[in-house]
CSV table of N, CA and C and ligand atoms in Angstrom, one decimal:
chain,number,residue,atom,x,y,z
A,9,UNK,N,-6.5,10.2,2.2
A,9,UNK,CA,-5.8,10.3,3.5
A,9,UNK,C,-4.3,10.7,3.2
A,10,UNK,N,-3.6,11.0,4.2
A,10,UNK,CA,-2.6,11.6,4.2
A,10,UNK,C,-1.6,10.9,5.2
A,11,UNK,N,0.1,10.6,4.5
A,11,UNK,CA,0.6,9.6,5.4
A,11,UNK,C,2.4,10.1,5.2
A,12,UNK,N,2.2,10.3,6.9
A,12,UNK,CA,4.3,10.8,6.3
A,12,UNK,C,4.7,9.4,6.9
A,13,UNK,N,5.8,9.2,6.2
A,13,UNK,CA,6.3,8.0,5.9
A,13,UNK,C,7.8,8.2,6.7
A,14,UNK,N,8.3,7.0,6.9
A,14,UNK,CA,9.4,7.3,8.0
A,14,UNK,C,11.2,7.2,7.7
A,15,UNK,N,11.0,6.1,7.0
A,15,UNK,CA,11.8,5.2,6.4
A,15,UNK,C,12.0,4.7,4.6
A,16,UNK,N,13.3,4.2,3.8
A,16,UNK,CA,12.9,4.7,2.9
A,16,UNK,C,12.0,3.4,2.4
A,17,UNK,N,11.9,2.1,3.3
A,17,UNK,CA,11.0,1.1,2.4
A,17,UNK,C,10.8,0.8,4.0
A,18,UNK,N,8.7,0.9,3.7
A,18,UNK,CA,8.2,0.3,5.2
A,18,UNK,C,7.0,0.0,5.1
A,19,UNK,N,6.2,-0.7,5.6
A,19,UNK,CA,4.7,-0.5,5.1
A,19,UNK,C,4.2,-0.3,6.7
A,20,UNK,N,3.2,0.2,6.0
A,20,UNK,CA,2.1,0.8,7.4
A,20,UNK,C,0.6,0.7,6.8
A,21,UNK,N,0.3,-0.3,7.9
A,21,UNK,CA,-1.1,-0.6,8.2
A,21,UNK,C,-1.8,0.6,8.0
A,22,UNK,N,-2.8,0.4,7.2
A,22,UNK,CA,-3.8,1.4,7.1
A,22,UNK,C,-5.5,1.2,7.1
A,23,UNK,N,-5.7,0.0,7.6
A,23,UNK,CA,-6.6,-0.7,7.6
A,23,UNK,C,-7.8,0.3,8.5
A,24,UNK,N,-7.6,0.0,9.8
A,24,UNK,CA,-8.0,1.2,10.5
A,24,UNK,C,-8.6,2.5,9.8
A,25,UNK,N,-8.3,3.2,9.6
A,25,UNK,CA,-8.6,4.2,8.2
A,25,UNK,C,-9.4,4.2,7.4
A,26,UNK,N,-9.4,3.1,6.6
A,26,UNK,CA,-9.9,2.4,5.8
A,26,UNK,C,-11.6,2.2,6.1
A,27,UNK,N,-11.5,1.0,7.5
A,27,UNK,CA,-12.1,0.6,8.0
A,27,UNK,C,-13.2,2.4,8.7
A,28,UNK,N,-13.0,2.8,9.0
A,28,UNK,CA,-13.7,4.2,9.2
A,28,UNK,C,-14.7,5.2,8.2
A,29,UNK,N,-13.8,4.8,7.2
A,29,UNK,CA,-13.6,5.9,5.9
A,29,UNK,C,-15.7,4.7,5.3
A,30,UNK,N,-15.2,3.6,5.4
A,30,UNK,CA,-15.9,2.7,5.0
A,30,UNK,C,-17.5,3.0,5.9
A,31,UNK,N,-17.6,2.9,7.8
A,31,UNK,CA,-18.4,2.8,8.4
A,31,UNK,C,-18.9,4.1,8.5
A,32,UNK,N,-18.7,5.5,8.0
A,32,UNK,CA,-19.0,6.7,8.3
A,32,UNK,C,-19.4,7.0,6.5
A,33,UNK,N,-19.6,6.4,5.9
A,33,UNK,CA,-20.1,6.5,4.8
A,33,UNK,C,-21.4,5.8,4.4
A,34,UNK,N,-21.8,5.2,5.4
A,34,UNK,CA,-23.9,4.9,5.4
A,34,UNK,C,-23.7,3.9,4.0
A,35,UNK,N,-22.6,3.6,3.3
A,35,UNK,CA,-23.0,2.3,2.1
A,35,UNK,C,-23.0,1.4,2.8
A,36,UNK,N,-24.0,0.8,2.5
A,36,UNK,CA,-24.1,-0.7,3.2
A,36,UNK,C,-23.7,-2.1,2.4
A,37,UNK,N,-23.8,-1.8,1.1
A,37,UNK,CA,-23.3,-2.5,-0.3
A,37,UNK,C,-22.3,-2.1,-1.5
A,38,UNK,N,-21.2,-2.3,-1.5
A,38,UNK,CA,-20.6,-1.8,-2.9
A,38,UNK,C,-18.9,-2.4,-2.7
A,39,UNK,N,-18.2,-1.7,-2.9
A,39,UNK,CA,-17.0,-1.9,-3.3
A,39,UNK,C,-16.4,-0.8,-3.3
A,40,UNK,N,-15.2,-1.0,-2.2
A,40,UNK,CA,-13.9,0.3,-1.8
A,40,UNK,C,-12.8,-0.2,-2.3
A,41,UNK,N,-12.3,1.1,-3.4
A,41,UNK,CA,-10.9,0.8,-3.4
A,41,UNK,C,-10.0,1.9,-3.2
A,42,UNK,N,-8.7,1.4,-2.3
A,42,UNK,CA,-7.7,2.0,-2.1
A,42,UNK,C,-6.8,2.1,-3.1
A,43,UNK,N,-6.1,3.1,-3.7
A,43,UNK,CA,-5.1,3.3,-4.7
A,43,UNK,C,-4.1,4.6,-4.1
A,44,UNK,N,-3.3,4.1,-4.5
A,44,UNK,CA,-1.9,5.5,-4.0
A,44,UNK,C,-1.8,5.7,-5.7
A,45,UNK,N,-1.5,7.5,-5.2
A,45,UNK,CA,-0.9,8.7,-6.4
A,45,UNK,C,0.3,8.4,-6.6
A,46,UNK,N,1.3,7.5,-6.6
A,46,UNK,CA,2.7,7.7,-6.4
A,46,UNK,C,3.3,6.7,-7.1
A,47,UNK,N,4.1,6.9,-7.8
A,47,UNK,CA,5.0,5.5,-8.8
A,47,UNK,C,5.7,4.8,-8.2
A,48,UNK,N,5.9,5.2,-6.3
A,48,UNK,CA,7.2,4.3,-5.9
A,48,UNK,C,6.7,4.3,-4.6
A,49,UNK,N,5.1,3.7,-4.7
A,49,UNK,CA,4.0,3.3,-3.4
A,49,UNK,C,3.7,2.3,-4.0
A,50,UNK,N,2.9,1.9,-2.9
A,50,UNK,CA,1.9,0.6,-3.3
A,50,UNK,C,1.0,0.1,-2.4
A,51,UNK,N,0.1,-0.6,-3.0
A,51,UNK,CA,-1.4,-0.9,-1.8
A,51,UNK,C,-1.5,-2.3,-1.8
A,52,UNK,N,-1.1,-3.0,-0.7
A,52,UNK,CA,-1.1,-4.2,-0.6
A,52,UNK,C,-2.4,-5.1,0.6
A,53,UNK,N,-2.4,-6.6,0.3
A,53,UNK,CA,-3.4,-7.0,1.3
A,53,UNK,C,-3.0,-8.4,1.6
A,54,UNK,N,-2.8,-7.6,3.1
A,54,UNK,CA,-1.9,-9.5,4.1
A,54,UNK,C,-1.8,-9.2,5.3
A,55,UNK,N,-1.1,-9.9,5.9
A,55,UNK,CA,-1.1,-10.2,7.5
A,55,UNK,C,-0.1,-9.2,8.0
A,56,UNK,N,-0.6,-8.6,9.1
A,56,UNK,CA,0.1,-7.7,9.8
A,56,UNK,C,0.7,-8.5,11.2
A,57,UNK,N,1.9,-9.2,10.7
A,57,UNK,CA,2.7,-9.6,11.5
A,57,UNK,C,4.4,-9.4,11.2
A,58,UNK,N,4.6,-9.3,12.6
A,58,UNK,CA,6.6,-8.6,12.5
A,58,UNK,C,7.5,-9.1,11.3
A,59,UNK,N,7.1,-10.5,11.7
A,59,UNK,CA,8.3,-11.6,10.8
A,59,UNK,C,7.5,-11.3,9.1
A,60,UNK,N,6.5,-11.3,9.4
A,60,UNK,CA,6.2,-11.5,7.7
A,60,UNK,C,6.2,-10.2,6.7
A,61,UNK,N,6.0,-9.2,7.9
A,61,UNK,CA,6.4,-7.5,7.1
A,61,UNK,C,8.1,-7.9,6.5
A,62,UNK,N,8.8,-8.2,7.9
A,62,UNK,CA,9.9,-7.9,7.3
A,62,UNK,C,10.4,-8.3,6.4
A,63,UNK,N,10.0,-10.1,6.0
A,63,UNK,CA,10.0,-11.1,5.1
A,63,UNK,C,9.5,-10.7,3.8
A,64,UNK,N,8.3,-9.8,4.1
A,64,UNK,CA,8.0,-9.0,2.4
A,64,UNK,C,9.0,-7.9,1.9
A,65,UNK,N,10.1,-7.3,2.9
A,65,UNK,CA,10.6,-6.3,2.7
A,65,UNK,C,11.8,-7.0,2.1
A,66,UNK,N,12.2,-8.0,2.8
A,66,UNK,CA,13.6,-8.8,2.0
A,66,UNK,C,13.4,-9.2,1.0
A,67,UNK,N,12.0,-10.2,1.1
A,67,UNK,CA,11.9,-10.7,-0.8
A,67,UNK,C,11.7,-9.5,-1.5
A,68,UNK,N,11.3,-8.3,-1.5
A,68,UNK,CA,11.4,-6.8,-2.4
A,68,UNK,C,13.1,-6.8,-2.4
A,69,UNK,N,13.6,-6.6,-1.3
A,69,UNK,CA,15.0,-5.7,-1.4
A,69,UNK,C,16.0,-7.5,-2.5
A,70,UNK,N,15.7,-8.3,-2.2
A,70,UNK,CA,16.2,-9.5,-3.0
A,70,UNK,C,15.9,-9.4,-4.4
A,71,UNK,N,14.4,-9.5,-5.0
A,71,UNK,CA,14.8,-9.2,-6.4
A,71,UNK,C,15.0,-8.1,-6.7
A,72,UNK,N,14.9,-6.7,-6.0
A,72,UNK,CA,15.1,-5.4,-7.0
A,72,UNK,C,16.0,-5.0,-6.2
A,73,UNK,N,17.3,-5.5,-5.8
A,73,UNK,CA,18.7,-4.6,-5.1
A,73,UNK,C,18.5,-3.0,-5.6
A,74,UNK,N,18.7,-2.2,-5.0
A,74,UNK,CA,19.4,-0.6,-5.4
A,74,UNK,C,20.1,-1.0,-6.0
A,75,UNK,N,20.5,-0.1,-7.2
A,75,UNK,CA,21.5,0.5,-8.1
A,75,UNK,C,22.0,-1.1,-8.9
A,76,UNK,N,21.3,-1.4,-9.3
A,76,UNK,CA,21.7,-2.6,-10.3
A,76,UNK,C,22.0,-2.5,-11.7
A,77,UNK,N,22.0,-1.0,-11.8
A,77,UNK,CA,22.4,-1.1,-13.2
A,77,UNK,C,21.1,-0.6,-14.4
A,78,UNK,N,20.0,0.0,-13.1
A,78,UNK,CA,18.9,0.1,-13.7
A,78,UNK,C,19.0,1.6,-14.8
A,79,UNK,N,18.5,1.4,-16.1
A,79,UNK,CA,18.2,2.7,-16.7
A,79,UNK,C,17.5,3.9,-16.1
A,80,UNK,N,16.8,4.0,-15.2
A,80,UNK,CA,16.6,5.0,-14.9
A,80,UNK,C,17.2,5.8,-13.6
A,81,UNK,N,18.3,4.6,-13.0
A,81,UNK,CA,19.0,5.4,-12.1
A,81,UNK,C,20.0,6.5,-12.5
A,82,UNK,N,20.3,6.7,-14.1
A,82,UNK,CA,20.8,7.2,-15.0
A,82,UNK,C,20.1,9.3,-14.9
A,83,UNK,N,18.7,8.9,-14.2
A,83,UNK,CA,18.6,10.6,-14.4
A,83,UNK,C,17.3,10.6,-12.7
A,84,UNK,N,17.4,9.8,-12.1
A,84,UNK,CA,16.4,9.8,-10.7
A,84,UNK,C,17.0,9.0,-9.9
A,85,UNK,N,18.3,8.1,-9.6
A,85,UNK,CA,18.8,7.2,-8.8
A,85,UNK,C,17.7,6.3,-8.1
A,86,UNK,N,15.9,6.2,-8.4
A,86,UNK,CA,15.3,5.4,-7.7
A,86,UNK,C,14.3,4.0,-8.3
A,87,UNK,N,15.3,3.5,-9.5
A,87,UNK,CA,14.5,3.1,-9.9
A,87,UNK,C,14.3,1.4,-9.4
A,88,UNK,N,15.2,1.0,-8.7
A,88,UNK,CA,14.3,0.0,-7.4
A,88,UNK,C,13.5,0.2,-6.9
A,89,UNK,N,13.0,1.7,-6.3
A,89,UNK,CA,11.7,1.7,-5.5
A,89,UNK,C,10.5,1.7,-7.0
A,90,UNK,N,10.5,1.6,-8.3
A,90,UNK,CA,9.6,2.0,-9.0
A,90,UNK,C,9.4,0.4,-9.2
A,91,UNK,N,10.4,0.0,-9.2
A,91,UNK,CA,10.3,-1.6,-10.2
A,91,UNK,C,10.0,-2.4,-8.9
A,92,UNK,N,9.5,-2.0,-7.6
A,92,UNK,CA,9.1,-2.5,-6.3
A,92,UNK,C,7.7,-2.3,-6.4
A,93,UNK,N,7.7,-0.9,-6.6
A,93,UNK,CA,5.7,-0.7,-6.7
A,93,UNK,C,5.2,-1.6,-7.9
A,94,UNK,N,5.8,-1.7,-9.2
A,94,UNK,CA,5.6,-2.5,-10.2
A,94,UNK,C,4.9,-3.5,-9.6
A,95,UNK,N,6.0,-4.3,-9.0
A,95,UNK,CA,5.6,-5.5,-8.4
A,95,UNK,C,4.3,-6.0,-7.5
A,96,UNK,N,3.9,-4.9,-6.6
A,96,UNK,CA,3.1,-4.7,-5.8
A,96,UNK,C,2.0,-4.4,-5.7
A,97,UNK,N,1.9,-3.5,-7.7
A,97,UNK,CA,0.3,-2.8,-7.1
A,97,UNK,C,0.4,-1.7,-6.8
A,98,UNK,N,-0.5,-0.7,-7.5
A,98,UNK,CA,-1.3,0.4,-6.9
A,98,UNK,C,-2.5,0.8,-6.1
A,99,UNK,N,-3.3,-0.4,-6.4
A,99,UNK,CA,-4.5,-0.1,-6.1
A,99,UNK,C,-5.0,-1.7,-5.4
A,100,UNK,N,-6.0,-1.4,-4.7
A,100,UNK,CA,-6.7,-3.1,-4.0
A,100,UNK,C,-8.3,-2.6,-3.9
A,101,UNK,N,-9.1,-3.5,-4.1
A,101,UNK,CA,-10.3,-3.1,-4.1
A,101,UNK,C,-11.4,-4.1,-3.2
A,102,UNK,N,-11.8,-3.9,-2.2
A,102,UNK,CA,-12.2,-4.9,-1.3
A,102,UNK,C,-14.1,-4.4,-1.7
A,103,UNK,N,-14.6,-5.7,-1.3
A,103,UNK,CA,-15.7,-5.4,-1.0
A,103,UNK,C,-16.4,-4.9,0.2
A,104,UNK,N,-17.9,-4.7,0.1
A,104,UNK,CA,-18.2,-3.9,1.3
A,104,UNK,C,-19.4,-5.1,1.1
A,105,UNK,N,-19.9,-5.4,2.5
A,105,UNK,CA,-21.3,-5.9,2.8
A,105,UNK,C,-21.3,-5.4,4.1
A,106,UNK,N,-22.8,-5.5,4.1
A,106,UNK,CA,-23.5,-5.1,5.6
A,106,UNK,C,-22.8,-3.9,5.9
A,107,UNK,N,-22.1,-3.1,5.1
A,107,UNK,CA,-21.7,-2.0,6.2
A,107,UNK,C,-20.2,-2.1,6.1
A,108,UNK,N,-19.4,-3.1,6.2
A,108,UNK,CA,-18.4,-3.2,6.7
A,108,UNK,C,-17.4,-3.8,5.6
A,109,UNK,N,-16.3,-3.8,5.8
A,109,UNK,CA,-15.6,-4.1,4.9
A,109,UNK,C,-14.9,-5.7,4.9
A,110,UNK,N,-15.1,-6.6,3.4
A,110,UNK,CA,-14.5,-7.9,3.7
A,110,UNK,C,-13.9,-8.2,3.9
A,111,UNK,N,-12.9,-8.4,5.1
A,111,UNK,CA,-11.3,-8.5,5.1
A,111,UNK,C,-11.3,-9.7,5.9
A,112,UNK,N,-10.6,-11.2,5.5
A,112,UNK,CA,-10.6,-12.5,6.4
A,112,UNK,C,-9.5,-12.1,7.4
A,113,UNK,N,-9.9,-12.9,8.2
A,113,UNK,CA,-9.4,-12.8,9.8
A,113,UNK,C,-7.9,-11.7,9.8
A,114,UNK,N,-7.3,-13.1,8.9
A,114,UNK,CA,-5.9,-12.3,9.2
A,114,UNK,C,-5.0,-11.2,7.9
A,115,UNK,N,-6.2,-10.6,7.2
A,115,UNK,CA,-6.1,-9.5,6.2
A,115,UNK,C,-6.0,-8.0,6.8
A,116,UNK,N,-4.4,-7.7,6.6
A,116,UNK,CA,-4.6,-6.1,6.8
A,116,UNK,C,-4.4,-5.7,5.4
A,117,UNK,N,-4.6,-3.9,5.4
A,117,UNK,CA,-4.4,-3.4,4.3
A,117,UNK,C,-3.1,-2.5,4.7
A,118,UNK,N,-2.2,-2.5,3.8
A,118,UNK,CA,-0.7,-1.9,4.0
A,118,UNK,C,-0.8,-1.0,2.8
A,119,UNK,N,0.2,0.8,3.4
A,119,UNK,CA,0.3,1.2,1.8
A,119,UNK,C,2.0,1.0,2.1
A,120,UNK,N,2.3,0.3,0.9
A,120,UNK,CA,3.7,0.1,0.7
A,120,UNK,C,4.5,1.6,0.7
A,121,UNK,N,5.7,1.8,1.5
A,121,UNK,CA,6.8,2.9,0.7
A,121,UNK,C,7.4,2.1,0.6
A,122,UNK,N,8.6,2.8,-0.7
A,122,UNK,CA,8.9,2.0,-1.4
A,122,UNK,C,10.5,3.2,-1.8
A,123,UNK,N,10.3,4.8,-1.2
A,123,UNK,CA,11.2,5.7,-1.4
A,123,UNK,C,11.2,6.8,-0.9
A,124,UNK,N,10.8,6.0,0.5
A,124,UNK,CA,10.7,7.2,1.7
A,124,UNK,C,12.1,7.7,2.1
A,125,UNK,N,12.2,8.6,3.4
A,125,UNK,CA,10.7,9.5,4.0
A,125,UNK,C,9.9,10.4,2.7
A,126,UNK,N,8.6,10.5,2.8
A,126,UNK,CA,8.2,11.3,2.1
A,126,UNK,C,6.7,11.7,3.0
A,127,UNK,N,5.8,12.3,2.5
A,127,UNK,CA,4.3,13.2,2.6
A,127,UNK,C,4.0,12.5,1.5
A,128,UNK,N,2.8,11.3,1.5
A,128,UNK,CA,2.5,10.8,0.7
A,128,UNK,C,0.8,10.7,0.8
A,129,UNK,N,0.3,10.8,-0.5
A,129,UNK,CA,-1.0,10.7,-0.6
A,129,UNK,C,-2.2,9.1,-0.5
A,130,UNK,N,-3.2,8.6,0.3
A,130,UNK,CA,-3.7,7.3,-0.3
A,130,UNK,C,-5.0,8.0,-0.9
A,131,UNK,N,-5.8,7.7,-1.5
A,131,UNK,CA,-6.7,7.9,-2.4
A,131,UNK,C,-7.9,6.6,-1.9
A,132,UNK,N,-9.3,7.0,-1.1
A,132,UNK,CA,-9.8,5.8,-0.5
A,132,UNK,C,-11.2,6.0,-1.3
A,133,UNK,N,-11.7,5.0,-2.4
A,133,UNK,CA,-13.2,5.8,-3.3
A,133,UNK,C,-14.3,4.4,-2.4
A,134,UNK,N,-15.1,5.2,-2.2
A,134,UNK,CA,-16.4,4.0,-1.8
A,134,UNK,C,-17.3,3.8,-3.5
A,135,UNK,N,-17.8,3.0,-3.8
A,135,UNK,CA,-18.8,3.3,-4.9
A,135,UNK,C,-19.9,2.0,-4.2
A,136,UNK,N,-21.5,3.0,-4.2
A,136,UNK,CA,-22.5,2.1,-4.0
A,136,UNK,C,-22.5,1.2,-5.4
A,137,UNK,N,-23.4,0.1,-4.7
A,137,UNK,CA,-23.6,-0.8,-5.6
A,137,UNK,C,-25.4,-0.4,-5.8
A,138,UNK,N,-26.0,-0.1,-7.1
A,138,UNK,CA,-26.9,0.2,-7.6
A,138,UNK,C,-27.6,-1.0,-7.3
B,18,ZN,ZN1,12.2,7.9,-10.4
């Protein structure tokens, strides 16, 4: 899937998506994982609520400030958004039963930016279970 991004650090629900990609694929058993192409993305899994997005965005912007001094702001000025994906994850891999995908009540799936705006890639693989 394909995702323009708005802001330079945001996450966006992509569960929905997900959840499609999952029910138009006839596996009824196996295991989906989502993974982003990108060093300064990330694929996370939690609650899609206001206060707690933004609460994940401050504890990110708290331990990795911009421009701290990092070595590689030295030749790409972005290396808070890389040592953010670090943190976070590329990839999440949920199971699938009956069809559908496991996600408890209050589980969304977010792809982290982390050094937006950009045209960014997610990468969604189903694999049956034999
Ligand atoms: Zn970089």
């Amino acid at each position: 899937m394909k995702i323009e991004t708005s802001r330079r650090v945001e996450l966006i629900d992509i569960t929905d998506v997900v959840k499609e990609a999952v029910e138009t694929s006839d596996i009824l058993n196996g295991i989906c994982v989502i993974s982003t192409t990108h060093t300064t993305t990330s694929i996370i899994v939690n609650e899609n609520e206001s206060g707690l997005r933004d609460d994940i965005l401050n504890l990110l912007e708290r331990l990795v400030p911009p421009s701290a001094g990092y070595q590689h702001d030295r030749i790409d000025d972005n290396a808070d958004s890389h040592l953010k994906a670090v943190l976070l994850g590329s990839s999440e891999a949920i199971p699938i039963i009956d069809g559908k995908l496991v996600l408890g009540t209050w589980q969304s799936i977010f792809f982290a930016e982390m050094d937006g705006p950009r045209h960014r890639k997610v990468n969604i693989m189903i694999i049956r279970q034999s």
